[in-house]
Amino acid sequence: MVLSNQDIQKLIEENKIQINPAPNLEEQLGSASLDLRLGDEFAVFEHTKKAVIDTRNPESFNGMTRTIKIENDEPFVFHPGEFVLGVTMEEIFLPDDVAARIDGRSSLGRLGIVIHSTAGHIDPGFRGKIVLEMENIGMIPVLLYPKIRICQLVFESLMTPTTMPYYKKKNAKYVDAKHPQESKLEKE
């Protein structure tokens, strides 16, 4: 069941859904979603001489990015065709009976900005910042600023709490994420 604005606000006030820094609910709370803001770090893919990424060979896909940290309200210049990993400003803590889905915001989508390429599901028990798999599919560079509302979370209530929250999974590769991280496919 998708949670309404009232459900979301109640769970935040009861500290069952924890968000740090605390959101401005007047600005960030929608009818059935919560907007999250863009963080100040990006993992940018470098041009490489590698002819192919071999999903069975971690050496072929590790070390392909460099981290850019945006300072003093400077913009991140997001070029057409570019794929980068960003991160939300907010750190999220979900209880064992709430999952979430991340989606882009229509206003940015209309500029050609895609916020997640595949990983839209957030498991119950997730802890950390959400890594954004971003692409500019437009024709013009777009300036993105830290703290802009970049995506929205839609929360879903589970009928019963999961017995496998994300933070307890043996193979939880991205638990407690604080920065954009490259693929950890080799840990599967």
Short mmCIF file of C-alpha atoms in Angstrom, two decimals:
data_model
loop_
_atom_site.label_atom_id
_atom_site.label_comp_id
_atom_site.label_asym_id
_atom_site.label_seq_id
_atom_site.Cartn_x
_atom_site.Cartn_y
_atom_site.Cartn_z
CA MET A 1 0.00 0.00 0.00
CA VAL A 2 1.40 3.40 -1.01
CA LEU A 3 1.60 5.84 1.89
CA SER A 4 -0.14 9.23 1.75
CA ASN A 5 1.36 12.52 2.86
CA GLN A 6 -0.32 12.05 6.25
CA ASP A 7 1.15 8.55 6.65
CA ILE A 8 4.63 9.75 5.67
CA GLN A 9 4.51 12.73 8.03
CA LYS A 10 3.30 10.54 10.91
CA LEU A 11 6.10 7.99 10.40
CA ILE A 12 8.69 10.79 10.27
CA GLU A 13 7.28 12.41 13.42
CA GLU A 14 7.30 9.01 15.17
CA ASN A 15 10.94 8.57 14.06
CA LYS A 16 10.07 5.32 12.26
CA ILE A 17 11.25 6.79 8.95
CA GLN A 18 14.40 8.77 9.77
CA ILE A 19 15.76 11.41 7.43
CA ASN A 20 18.90 13.42 8.12
CA PRO A 21 19.00 16.36 7.65
CA ALA A 22 15.32 16.67 8.46
CA PRO A 23 13.22 17.61 5.43
CA ASN A 24 11.20 20.79 5.18
CA LEU A 25 7.84 19.06 4.93
CA GLU A 26 6.08 22.19 3.62
CA GLU A 27 8.39 22.18 0.59
CA GLN A 28 9.31 18.51 0.19
CA LEU A 29 6.18 16.54 1.09
CA GLY A 30 3.87 15.71 -1.82
CA SER A 31 0.48 13.99 -1.91
CA ALA A 32 2.06 10.54 -1.68
CA SER A 33 5.81 11.16 -1.91
CA LEU A 34 8.73 13.02 -0.37
CA ASP A 35 11.18 15.03 -2.46
CA LEU A 36 14.87 14.52 -1.74
CA ARG A 37 17.65 16.97 -2.54
CA LEU A 38 20.83 16.55 -4.53
CA GLY A 39 24.06 16.08 -2.60
CA ASP A 40 27.38 17.70 -3.45
CA GLU A 41 29.35 14.67 -4.71
CA PHE A 42 29.39 13.02 -8.11
CA ALA A 43 31.26 10.00 -9.46
CA VAL A 44 32.08 10.88 -13.06
CA PHE A 45 33.09 8.16 -15.50
CA GLU A 46 36.47 8.73 -17.10
CA HIS A 47 37.27 7.98 -20.70
CA THR A 48 39.22 4.76 -20.77
CA LYS A 49 41.20 2.62 -23.16
CA LYS A 50 39.23 -0.43 -22.02
CA ALA A 51 37.50 -1.98 -25.00
CA VAL A 52 34.83 -3.70 -22.94
CA ILE A 53 33.44 -4.05 -19.42
CA ASP A 54 33.49 -7.72 -18.44
CA THR A 55 30.93 -8.32 -15.69
CA ARG A 56 32.92 -11.36 -14.54
CA ASN A 57 36.13 -9.36 -14.20
CA PRO A 58 36.02 -6.62 -11.52
CA GLU A 59 39.28 -5.15 -12.82
CA SER A 60 37.43 -4.21 -16.00
CA PHE A 61 34.90 -2.01 -14.19
CA ASN A 62 36.53 -0.85 -10.95
CA GLY A 63 38.37 2.45 -10.87
CA MET A 64 36.49 3.94 -13.81
CA THR A 65 35.28 7.05 -11.99
CA ARG A 66 36.68 10.08 -10.27
CA THR A 67 34.83 11.92 -7.53
CA ILE A 68 33.90 15.56 -7.93
CA LYS A 69 32.82 17.52 -4.87
CA ILE A 70 30.90 20.73 -5.55
CA GLU A 71 31.85 23.63 -3.28
CA ASN A 72 30.29 27.00 -2.45
CA ASP A 73 27.00 26.58 -4.32
CA GLU A 74 28.79 26.04 -7.63
CA PRO A 75 26.89 24.08 -10.29
CA PHE A 76 27.67 20.62 -11.61
CA VAL A 77 27.70 20.88 -15.41
CA PHE A 78 25.79 17.84 -16.67
CA HIS A 79 26.61 17.31 -20.34
CA PRO A 80 24.37 15.60 -22.91
CA GLY A 81 24.92 11.85 -23.10
CA GLU A 82 26.82 11.83 -19.83
CA PHE A 83 26.16 9.18 -17.17
CA VAL A 84 27.17 10.00 -13.59
CA LEU A 85 26.52 8.71 -10.12
CA GLY A 86 25.14 11.30 -7.74
CA VAL A 87 23.90 11.02 -4.19
CA THR A 88 21.04 12.48 -2.20
CA MET A 89 21.77 15.12 0.40
CA GLU A 90 19.56 13.24 2.84
CA GLU A 91 20.46 10.04 4.60
CA ILE A 92 17.47 7.68 4.88
CA PHE A 93 16.67 5.05 7.51
CA LEU A 94 13.69 2.83 6.65
CA PRO A 95 12.01 0.53 9.18
CA ASP A 96 11.61 -3.18 8.53
CA ASP A 97 7.98 -2.75 7.40
CA VAL A 98 8.40 0.09 4.87
CA ALA A 99 9.95 -0.06 1.39
CA ALA A 100 10.32 2.85 -1.02
CA ARG A 101 10.66 3.61 -4.72
CA ILE A 102 12.75 6.43 -6.11
CA ASP A 103 11.60 8.35 -9.13
CA GLY A 104 12.66 11.44 -10.99
CA ARG A 105 10.81 14.73 -10.86
CA SER A 106 8.83 15.74 -13.92
CA SER A 107 10.32 19.25 -14.01
CA LEU A 108 13.83 17.83 -14.43
CA GLY A 109 12.68 15.03 -16.73
CA ARG A 110 11.38 17.68 -19.10
CA LEU A 111 14.95 19.01 -19.28
CA GLY A 112 16.26 15.55 -20.21
CA ILE A 113 17.51 14.54 -16.76
CA VAL A 114 16.96 10.89 -15.83
CA ILE A 115 17.53 10.23 -12.12
CA HIS A 116 17.78 6.44 -11.95
CA SER A 117 18.53 4.02 -14.72
CA THR A 118 17.51 0.76 -13.04
CA ALA A 119 17.72 0.72 -9.26
CA GLY A 120 14.43 2.31 -8.24
CA HIS A 121 13.55 -0.03 -5.38
CA ILE A 122 14.70 0.77 -1.83
CA ASP A 123 14.53 -2.24 0.49
CA PRO A 124 12.98 -2.15 3.96
CA GLY A 125 15.76 -1.64 6.47
CA PHE A 126 17.79 0.53 4.06
CA ARG A 127 20.22 2.92 5.74
CA GLY A 128 22.27 5.56 3.98
CA LYS A 129 22.20 8.10 1.20
CA ILE A 130 20.60 7.03 -2.04
CA VAL A 131 22.95 6.76 -5.00
CA LEU A 132 21.43 8.27 -8.15
CA GLU A 133 22.23 6.70 -11.53
CA MET A 134 21.84 9.89 -13.56
CA GLU A 135 21.89 10.56 -17.29
CA ASN A 136 21.39 13.69 -19.37
CA ILE A 137 19.45 12.45 -22.40
CA GLY A 138 18.79 16.01 -23.57
CA MET A 139 20.65 18.03 -26.18
CA ILE A 140 21.94 20.84 -23.93
CA PRO A 141 24.16 20.86 -20.81
CA VAL A 142 22.16 21.35 -17.61
CA LEU A 143 23.55 23.05 -14.50
CA LEU A 144 22.60 21.11 -11.38
CA TYR A 145 23.11 22.66 -7.96
CA PRO A 146 23.46 20.90 -4.62
CA LYS A 147 20.27 21.05 -2.51
CA ILE A 148 17.95 21.19 -5.57
CA ARG A 149 14.98 18.85 -5.21
CA ILE A 150 16.20 16.06 -7.49
CA CYS A 151 13.96 13.04 -6.92
CA GLN A 152 11.00 11.75 -4.99
CA LEU A 153 10.51 8.77 -2.72
CA VAL A 154 7.23 6.88 -2.75
CA PHE A 155 6.85 4.82 0.42
CA GLU A 156 5.06 1.47 0.57
CA SER A 157 3.84 -0.26 3.71
CA LEU A 158 4.50 -3.99 3.98
CA MET A 159 1.72 -6.16 5.39
CA THR A 160 4.23 -7.67 7.82
CA PRO A 161 7.80 -6.62 8.66
CA THR A 162 10.45 -8.34 6.57
CA THR A 163 12.67 -10.92 8.23
CA MET A 164 15.48 -9.83 5.88
CA PRO A 165 15.95 -6.06 6.26
CA TYR A 166 18.65 -4.64 4.02
CA TYR A 167 21.06 -3.85 6.86
CA LYS A 168 21.03 -7.55 7.95
CA LYS A 169 21.65 -9.07 4.51
CA LYS A 170 25.04 -10.76 4.15
CA ASN A 171 25.41 -9.42 0.62
CA ALA A 172 24.18 -5.85 1.32
CA LYS A 173 26.85 -4.09 -0.71
CA TYR A 174 25.64 -0.53 -0.37
CA VAL A 175 24.46 -0.34 3.25
CA ASP A 176 25.35 2.92 5.05
CA ALA A 177 26.34 4.61 1.76
CA LYS A 178 27.53 8.19 2.23
CA HIS A 179 29.06 8.83 -1.22
CA PRO A 180 28.40 7.82 -4.82
CA GLN A 181 29.85 4.34 -5.23
CA GLU A 182 30.88 2.37 -8.28
CA SER A 183 29.36 -1.04 -8.97
CA LYS A 184 30.19 -3.76 -6.45
CA LEU A 185 29.07 -6.52 -8.79
CA GLU A 186 32.07 -8.61 -7.75
CA LYS A 187 30.54 -9.03 -4.26
CA GLU A 188 27.56 -10.98 -5.56
#
